[in-house]
PDB file of C-alpha atoms and ligand atoms in Angstrom:
ATOM      1  CA  MET P   1     277.269 208.204  82.366  1.00  0.00           C
ATOM      2  CA  ARG P   2     274.821 206.376  80.306  1.00  0.00           C
ATOM      3  CA  ALA P   3     271.095 206.469  80.068  1.00  0.00           C
ATOM      4  CA  ASP P   4     267.990 206.210  77.816  1.00  0.00           C
ATOM      5  CA  LEU P   5     267.212 209.786  77.114  1.00  0.00           C
ATOM      6  CA  PRO P   6     263.555 210.829  77.162  1.00  0.00           C
ATOM      7  CA  ILE P   7     262.467 212.527  74.107  1.00  0.00           C
ATOM      8  CA  ARG P   8     259.574 214.956  74.481  1.00  0.00           C
ATOM      9  CA  CYS P   9     258.329 217.674  72.446  1.00  0.00           C
ATOM     10  CA  ALA P  10     257.460 220.991  73.989  1.00  0.00           C
ATOM     11  CA  CYS P  11     253.607 220.423  74.008  1.00  0.00           C
ATOM     12  CA  GLY P  12     254.229 216.732  75.064  1.00  0.00           C
ATOM     13  CA  ARG P  13     252.401 214.930  72.094  1.00  0.00           C
ATOM     14  CA  VAL P  14     255.528 213.490  70.864  1.00  0.00           C
ATOM     15  CA  ARG P  15     257.277 211.261  73.173  1.00  0.00           C
ATOM     16  CA  GLY P  16     260.138 208.640  72.827  1.00  0.00           C
ATOM     17  CA  CYS P  17     263.435 207.645  73.907  1.00  0.00           C
ATOM     18  CA  ALA P  18     266.982 207.571  72.697  1.00  0.00           C
ATOM     19  CA  ARG P  19     268.355 204.468  73.981  1.00  0.00           C
ATOM     20  CA  ASP P  20     271.453 203.775  75.861  1.00  0.00           C
ATOM     21  CA  ILE P  21     273.446 207.167  75.177  1.00  0.00           C
ATOM     22  CA  HIS P  22     276.745 207.739  76.652  1.00  0.00           C
ATOM     23  CA  PRO P  23     279.844 209.555  75.311  1.00  0.00           C
ATOM     24  CA  GLY P  24     281.094 206.444  73.744  1.00  0.00           C
ATOM     25  CA  ALA P  25     277.908 206.227  71.509  1.00  0.00           C
ATOM     26  CA  ALA P  26     277.189 209.956  70.591  1.00  0.00           C
ATOM     27  CA  ASN P  27     279.448 211.966  68.338  1.00  0.00           C
ATOM     28  CA  ARG P  28     278.771 215.564  69.426  1.00  0.00           C
ATOM     29  CA  VAL P  29     279.240 218.218  66.810  1.00  0.00           C
ATOM     30  CA  VAL P  30     278.472 221.766  66.335  1.00  0.00           C
ATOM     31  CA  CYS P  31     276.981 222.116  62.660  1.00  0.00           C
ATOM     32  CA  HIS P  32     277.372 225.557  60.912  1.00  0.00           C
ATOM     33  CA  CYS P  33     275.729 224.754  57.699  1.00  0.00           C
ATOM     34  CA  ARG P  34     273.083 226.905  56.037  1.00  0.00           C
ATOM     35  CA  GLY P  35     270.687 224.057  56.166  1.00  0.00           C
ATOM     36  CA  CYS P  36     270.602 223.964  60.113  1.00  0.00           C
ATOM     37  CA  ARG P  37     270.055 227.629  60.105  1.00  0.00           C
ATOM     38  CA  ALA P  38     267.195 227.689  57.519  1.00  0.00           C
ATOM     39  CA  TYR P  39     265.491 224.724  59.456  1.00  0.00           C
ATOM     40  CA  ALA P  40     265.935 226.759  62.603  1.00  0.00           C
ATOM     41  CA  ALA P  41     264.437 229.939  60.942  1.00  0.00           C
ATOM     42  CA  HIS P  42     261.508 227.870  59.220  1.00  0.00           C
ATOM     43  CA  ILE P  43     260.351 226.615  62.420  1.00  0.00           C
ATOM     44  CA  ASP P  44     260.977 229.668  64.358  1.00  0.00           C
ATOM     45  CA  ARG P  45     263.139 228.098  66.823  1.00  0.00           C
ATOM     46  CA  GLU P  46     266.548 229.915  66.280  1.00  0.00           C
ATOM     47  CA  ALA P  47     267.018 230.705  69.891  1.00  0.00           C
ATOM     48  CA  GLN P  48     266.916 226.935  70.706  1.00  0.00           C
ATOM     49  CA  ILE P  49     268.845 225.692  68.010  1.00  0.00           C
ATOM     50  CA  LEU P  50     271.677 228.017  67.241  1.00  0.00           C
ATOM     51  CA  ASP P  51     274.486 229.197  69.382  1.00  0.00           C
ATOM     52  CA  PRO P  52     275.892 233.018  69.251  1.00  0.00           C
ATOM     53  CA  HIS P  53     277.913 231.892  66.336  1.00  0.00           C
ATOM     54  CA  GLY P  54     275.119 230.153  64.406  1.00  0.00           C
ATOM     55  CA  GLY P  55     276.070 226.704  64.924  1.00  0.00           C
ATOM     56  CA  SER P  56     273.841 223.906  66.106  1.00  0.00           C
ATOM     57  CA  ASP P  57     274.896 221.765  68.614  1.00  0.00           C
ATOM     58  CA  VAL P  58     273.746 218.025  67.957  1.00  0.00           C
ATOM     59  CA  PHE P  59     274.905 214.457  68.573  1.00  0.00           C
ATOM     60  CA  GLN P  60     275.030 211.626  66.152  1.00  0.00           C
ATOM     61  CA  ILE P  61     273.473 208.315  67.279  1.00  0.00           C
ATOM     62  CA  SER P  62     272.273 204.879  65.693  1.00  0.00           C
ATOM     63  CA  PRO P  63     269.148 205.419  64.072  1.00  0.00           C
ATOM     64  CA  ALA P  64     267.915 202.331  65.822  1.00  0.00           C
ATOM     65  CA  ALA P  65     268.526 204.018  69.118  1.00  0.00           C
ATOM     66  CA  LEU P  66     265.498 206.256  68.600  1.00  0.00           C
ATOM     67  CA  SER P  67     261.885 205.250  69.214  1.00  0.00           C
ATOM     68  CA  PHE P  68     258.641 206.936  69.528  1.00  0.00           C
ATOM     69  CA  GLU P  69     255.924 205.747  71.907  1.00  0.00           C
ATOM     70  CA  ALA P  70     253.526 208.632  71.253  1.00  0.00           C
ATOM     71  CA  GLY P  71     252.593 211.198  68.612  1.00  0.00           C
ATOM     72  CA  ILE P  72     254.433 209.913  65.760  1.00  0.00           C
ATOM     73  CA  GLU P  73     251.591 211.110  63.567  1.00  0.00           C
ATOM     74  CA  HIS P  74     252.901 214.707  64.513  1.00  0.00           C
ATOM     75  CA  ILE P  75     256.374 214.229  63.078  1.00  0.00           C
ATOM     76  CA  ARG P  76     257.190 216.604  60.098  1.00  0.00           C
ATOM     77  CA  CYS P  77     260.016 216.862  57.826  1.00  0.00           C
ATOM     78  CA  LEU P  78     261.746 219.438  55.672  1.00  0.00           C
ATOM     79  CA  ARG P  79     264.639 219.629  53.427  1.00  0.00           C
ATOM     80  CA  MET P  80     266.480 222.593  51.792  1.00  0.00           C
ATOM     81  CA  THR P  81     266.726 221.138  48.229  1.00  0.00           C
ATOM     82  CA  PRO P  82     264.831 218.162  46.517  1.00  0.00           C
ATOM     83  CA  LYS P  83     267.593 215.832  47.238  1.00  0.00           C
ATOM     84  CA  GLY P  84     268.862 217.488  50.358  1.00  0.00           C
ATOM     85  CA  ALA P  85     269.134 216.115  53.899  1.00  0.00           C
ATOM     86  CA  LEU P  86     266.225 215.726  56.181  1.00  0.00           C
ATOM     87  CA  ARG P  87     265.410 217.780  59.120  1.00  0.00           C
ATOM     88  CA  TRP P  88     262.757 216.284  61.621  1.00  0.00           C
ATOM     89  CA  TYR P  89     260.446 217.975  63.858  1.00  0.00           C
ATOM     90  CA  ALA P  90     257.332 217.946  65.965  1.00  0.00           C
ATOM     91  CA  GLY P  91     254.609 219.624  63.795  1.00  0.00           C
ATOM     92  CA  CYS P  92     252.321 220.039  66.945  1.00  0.00           C
ATOM     93  CA  CYS P  93     254.631 222.540  68.645  1.00  0.00           C
ATOM     94  CA  ASP P  94     257.619 223.088  66.054  1.00  0.00           C
ATOM     95  CA  THR P  95     260.097 221.338  68.578  1.00  0.00           C
ATOM     96  CA  PRO P  96     263.354 220.243  66.489  1.00  0.00           C
ATOM     97  CA  ILE P  97     264.074 216.511  66.873  1.00  0.00           C
ATOM     98  CA  ALA P  98     266.612 215.141  64.375  1.00  0.00           C
ATOM     99  CA  GLY P  99     268.506 215.436  61.253  1.00  0.00           C
ATOM    100  CA  SER P 100     269.292 212.702  58.868  1.00  0.00           C
ATOM    101  CA  PHE P 101     270.458 211.828  55.473  1.00  0.00           C
ATOM    102  CA  HIS P 102     267.765 211.600  52.702  1.00  0.00           C
ATOM    103  CA  THR P 103     268.157 207.893  52.825  1.00  0.00           C
ATOM    104  CA  ARG P 104     268.245 205.619  55.739  1.00  0.00           C
ATOM    105  CA  ARG P 105     271.283 203.799  53.919  1.00  0.00           C
ATOM    106  CA  VAL P 106     273.553 206.467  55.878  1.00  0.00           C
ATOM    107  CA  PRO P 107     272.706 205.429  59.041  1.00  0.00           C
ATOM    108  CA  PHE P 108     272.803 207.964  61.686  1.00  0.00           C
ATOM    109  CA  LEU P 109     270.614 210.617  63.269  1.00  0.00           C
ATOM    110  CA  SER P 110     271.570 214.004  64.343  1.00  0.00           C
ATOM    111  CA  ILE P 111     269.630 214.631  67.498  1.00  0.00           C
ATOM    112  CA  TYR P 112     268.955 218.328  68.550  1.00  0.00           C
ATOM    113  CA  PRO P 113     268.966 218.547  72.166  1.00  0.00           C
ATOM    114  CA  ALA P 114     265.765 220.753  72.555  1.00  0.00           C
ATOM    115  CA  CYS P 115     263.785 217.507  72.342  1.00  0.00           C
ATOM    116  CA  VAL P 116     265.582 215.893  75.101  1.00  0.00           C
ATOM    117  CA  GLU P 117     263.636 216.090  78.416  1.00  0.00           C
ATOM    118  CA  ALA P 118     266.928 216.886  80.199  1.00  0.00           C
ATOM    119  CA  GLU P 119     265.042 217.589  83.588  1.00  0.00           C
ATOM    120  CA  ALA P 120     264.134 213.770  83.877  1.00  0.00           C
ATOM    121  CA  LEU P 121     267.988 212.912  83.671  1.00  0.00           C
ATOM    122  CA  ASP P 122     270.064 212.260  86.772  1.00  0.00           C
ATOM    123  CA  GLY P 123     273.090 214.302  85.641  1.00  0.00           C
ATOM    124  CA  PRO P 124     273.469 217.040  82.915  1.00  0.00           C
ATOM    125  CA  LEU P 125     273.027 216.231  79.396  1.00  0.00           C
ATOM    126  CA  ASP P 126     276.638 216.830  78.730  1.00  0.00           C
ATOM    127  CA  ALA P 127     277.570 213.509  80.775  1.00  0.00           C
ATOM    128  CA  TYR P 128     275.591 211.615  78.259  1.00  0.00           C
ATOM    129  CA  ARG P 129     276.153 213.232  74.838  1.00  0.00           C
ATOM    130  CA  GLY P 130     279.905 214.082  75.743  1.00  0.00           C
ATOM    131  CA  PRO P 131     282.097 217.021  74.739  1.00  0.00           C
ATOM    132  CA  VAL P 132     282.002 218.599  71.478  1.00  0.00           C
ATOM    133  CA  LEU P 133     284.351 216.892  69.360  1.00  0.00           C
ATOM    134  CA  ALA P 134     284.177 219.156  66.239  1.00  0.00           C
ATOM    135  CA  ARG P 135     282.668 222.107  64.660  1.00  0.00           C
ATOM    136  CA  VAL P 136     281.838 221.319  61.029  1.00  0.00           C
ATOM    137  CA  ASN P 137     280.615 223.057  57.787  1.00  0.00           C
ATOM    138  CA  GLY P 138     281.664 226.443  58.851  1.00  0.00           C
ATOM    139  CA  THR P 139     283.863 229.194  57.669  1.00  0.00           C
ATOM    140  CA  PHE P 140     285.697 230.707  60.247  1.00  0.00           C
ATOM    141  CA  ASP P 141     288.098 233.731  60.490  1.00  0.00           C
ATOM    142  CA  ARG P 142     291.388 233.031  62.054  1.00  0.00           C
ATOM    143  CA  ALA P 143     290.439 234.522  65.326  1.00  0.00           C
ATOM    144  CA  GLU P 144     287.263 232.318  65.492  1.00  0.00           C
ATOM    145  CA  ALA P 145     288.886 229.272  64.215  1.00  0.00           C
ATOM    146  CA  LYS P 146     291.241 229.536  67.267  1.00  0.00           C
ATOM    147  CA  THR P 147     288.508 229.456  69.853  1.00  0.00           C
ATOM    148  CA  LEU P 148     285.829 227.657  67.939  1.00  0.00           C
ATOM    149  CA  LYS P 149     287.148 224.869  65.707  1.00  0.00           C
ATOM    150  CA  ALA P 150     287.948 221.770  67.450  1.00  0.00           C
ATOM    151  CA  ASN P 151     291.701 220.916  66.886  1.00  0.00           C
ATOM    152  CA  PRO P 152     292.363 218.593  63.929  1.00  0.00           C
ATOM    153  CA  GLY P 153     293.211 215.737  66.276  1.00  0.00           C
ATOM    154  CA  ALA P 154     289.795 215.562  67.531  1.00  0.00           C
ATOM    155  CA  LEU P 155     288.186 215.570  64.277  1.00  0.00           C
ATOM    156  CA  LEU P 156     290.707 212.824  63.072  1.00  0.00           C
ATOM    157  CA  ALA P 157     289.678 210.666  66.028  1.00  0.00           C
ATOM    158  CA  MET P 158     286.130 211.195  65.312  1.00  0.00           C
ATOM    159  CA  LEU P 159     286.055 210.339  61.784  1.00  0.00           C
ATOM    160  CA  PRO P 160     287.163 206.677  62.009  1.00  0.00           C
ATOM    161  CA  ARG P 161     284.859 206.062  65.094  1.00  0.00           C
ATOM    162  CA  TYR P 162     281.881 207.368  62.860  1.00  0.00           C
ATOM    163  CA  ALA P 163     282.921 205.416  59.776  1.00  0.00           C
ATOM    164  CA  TRP P 164     283.220 202.303  61.907  1.00  0.00           C
ATOM    165  CA  TRP P 165     279.642 202.856  63.455  1.00  0.00           C
ATOM    166  CA  CYS P 166     278.147 203.391  60.107  1.00  0.00           C
ATOM    167  CA  LEU P 167     279.659 199.993  58.868  1.00  0.00           C
ATOM    168  CA  LYS P 168     278.397 198.327  61.989  1.00  0.00           C
ATOM    169  CA  TRP P 169     274.893 199.964  61.673  1.00  0.00           C
ATOM    170  CA  MET P 170     274.730 198.832  58.112  1.00  0.00           C
ATOM    171  CA  ALA P 171     276.010 195.151  58.877  1.00  0.00           C
ATOM    172  CA  SER P 172     273.726 194.653  61.729  1.00  0.00           C
ATOM    173  CA  GLY P 173     270.360 195.849  59.876  1.00  0.00           C
ATOM    174  CA  ALA P 174     270.360 198.608  62.740  1.00  0.00           C
ATOM    175  CA  TYR P 175     269.855 201.239  59.656  1.00  0.00           C
ATOM    176  CA  LYS P 176     266.388 199.633  58.965  1.00  0.00           C
ATOM    177  CA  ARG P 177     265.239 200.101  62.535  1.00  0.00           C
ATOM    178  CA  THR P 178     264.938 203.926  62.451  1.00  0.00           C
ATOM    179  CA  PRO P 179     261.528 205.095  63.266  1.00  0.00           C
ATOM    180  CA  LEU P 180     261.732 207.965  60.596  1.00  0.00           C
ATOM    181  CA  PHE P 181     261.590 205.882  57.416  1.00  0.00           C
ATOM    182  CA  GLU P 182     259.025 203.222  56.735  1.00  0.00           C
ATOM    183  CA  ARG P 183     260.225 199.660  57.393  1.00  0.00           C
ATOM    184  CA  GLU P 184     259.141 198.100  54.194  1.00  0.00           C
ATOM    185  CA  THR P 185     259.316 200.899  51.497  1.00  0.00           C
ATOM    186  CA  ALA P 186     262.301 202.941  53.043  1.00  0.00           C
ATOM    187  CA  ALA P 187     260.407 206.044  52.399  1.00  0.00           C
ATOM    188  CA  PRO P 188     260.471 208.954  55.025  1.00  0.00           C
ATOM    189  CA  ILE P 189     257.497 208.572  57.574  1.00  0.00           C
ATOM    190  CA  ALA P 190     256.460 212.254  56.452  1.00  0.00           C
ATOM    191  CA  GLU P 191     256.607 213.618  53.071  1.00  0.00           C
ATOM    192  CA  PRO P 192     259.442 216.108  53.019  1.00  0.00           C
ATOM    193  CA  LEU P 193     258.652 219.775  52.414  1.00  0.00           C
ATOM    194  CA  VAL P 194     261.300 221.406  50.203  1.00  0.00           C
ATOM    195  CA  ILE P 195     262.073 224.903  51.427  1.00  0.00           C
ATOM    196  CA  GLY P 196     264.357 225.714  48.510  1.00  0.00           C
ATOM    197  CA  ILE P 197     267.704 226.887  50.172  1.00  0.00           C
ATOM    198  CA  ALA P 198     271.210 225.367  49.170  1.00  0.00           C
ATOM    199  CA  ASP P 199     272.146 223.045  51.952  1.00  0.00           C
ATOM    200  CA  ALA P 200     276.003 223.631  52.176  1.00  0.00           C
TER     201      ALA P 200
HETATM  202 ZN1   ZN O 301     254.382 219.072  70.362  1.00  0.00          ZN
HETATM  203 ZN1   ZN O 302     274.022 221.616  59.787  1.00  0.00          ZN
END
């Protein structure tokens, strides 16, 4: 299934849309990095963001697919280190929204599903974001790896697709149409707050 996914923070001040999302346009991964966990802890949304294994289930989309129609002034951003990846949230109610690289030149956004207004969709969110393709950035013991880690084939299939998308979004200029970086200066729209934890 494909749809424009409505984006909405918990209090409703931030509203927007992730356009034309379907399993062929979303790389869904579960990320186990320390940065995602620190972000969840910092905005006190661990229950929403983290699964029982400490992973965050995100789907990567084109930066140009996301837009905001209200409340963009409430968007806040934090990072673990001065040069680290950026994690975006609605500061009005601490709803997680997206992760990005520190620069728009690596063109994808990882959307945290807590900001998707899933009740407004015709089908379950999984029908649009697709299945989990891989679990990344984790250290798994042998038993966990068997049940949790996506098989290497899935990861290998995902990487070329991801590389192709990035090339396409660079070449088409889609990377400049991100709502999270200023069009002219390429600076993040909110000054990133450094919370001082290694991102790996
Ligand atoms: Zn809000
Ligand atoms: Zn992560």
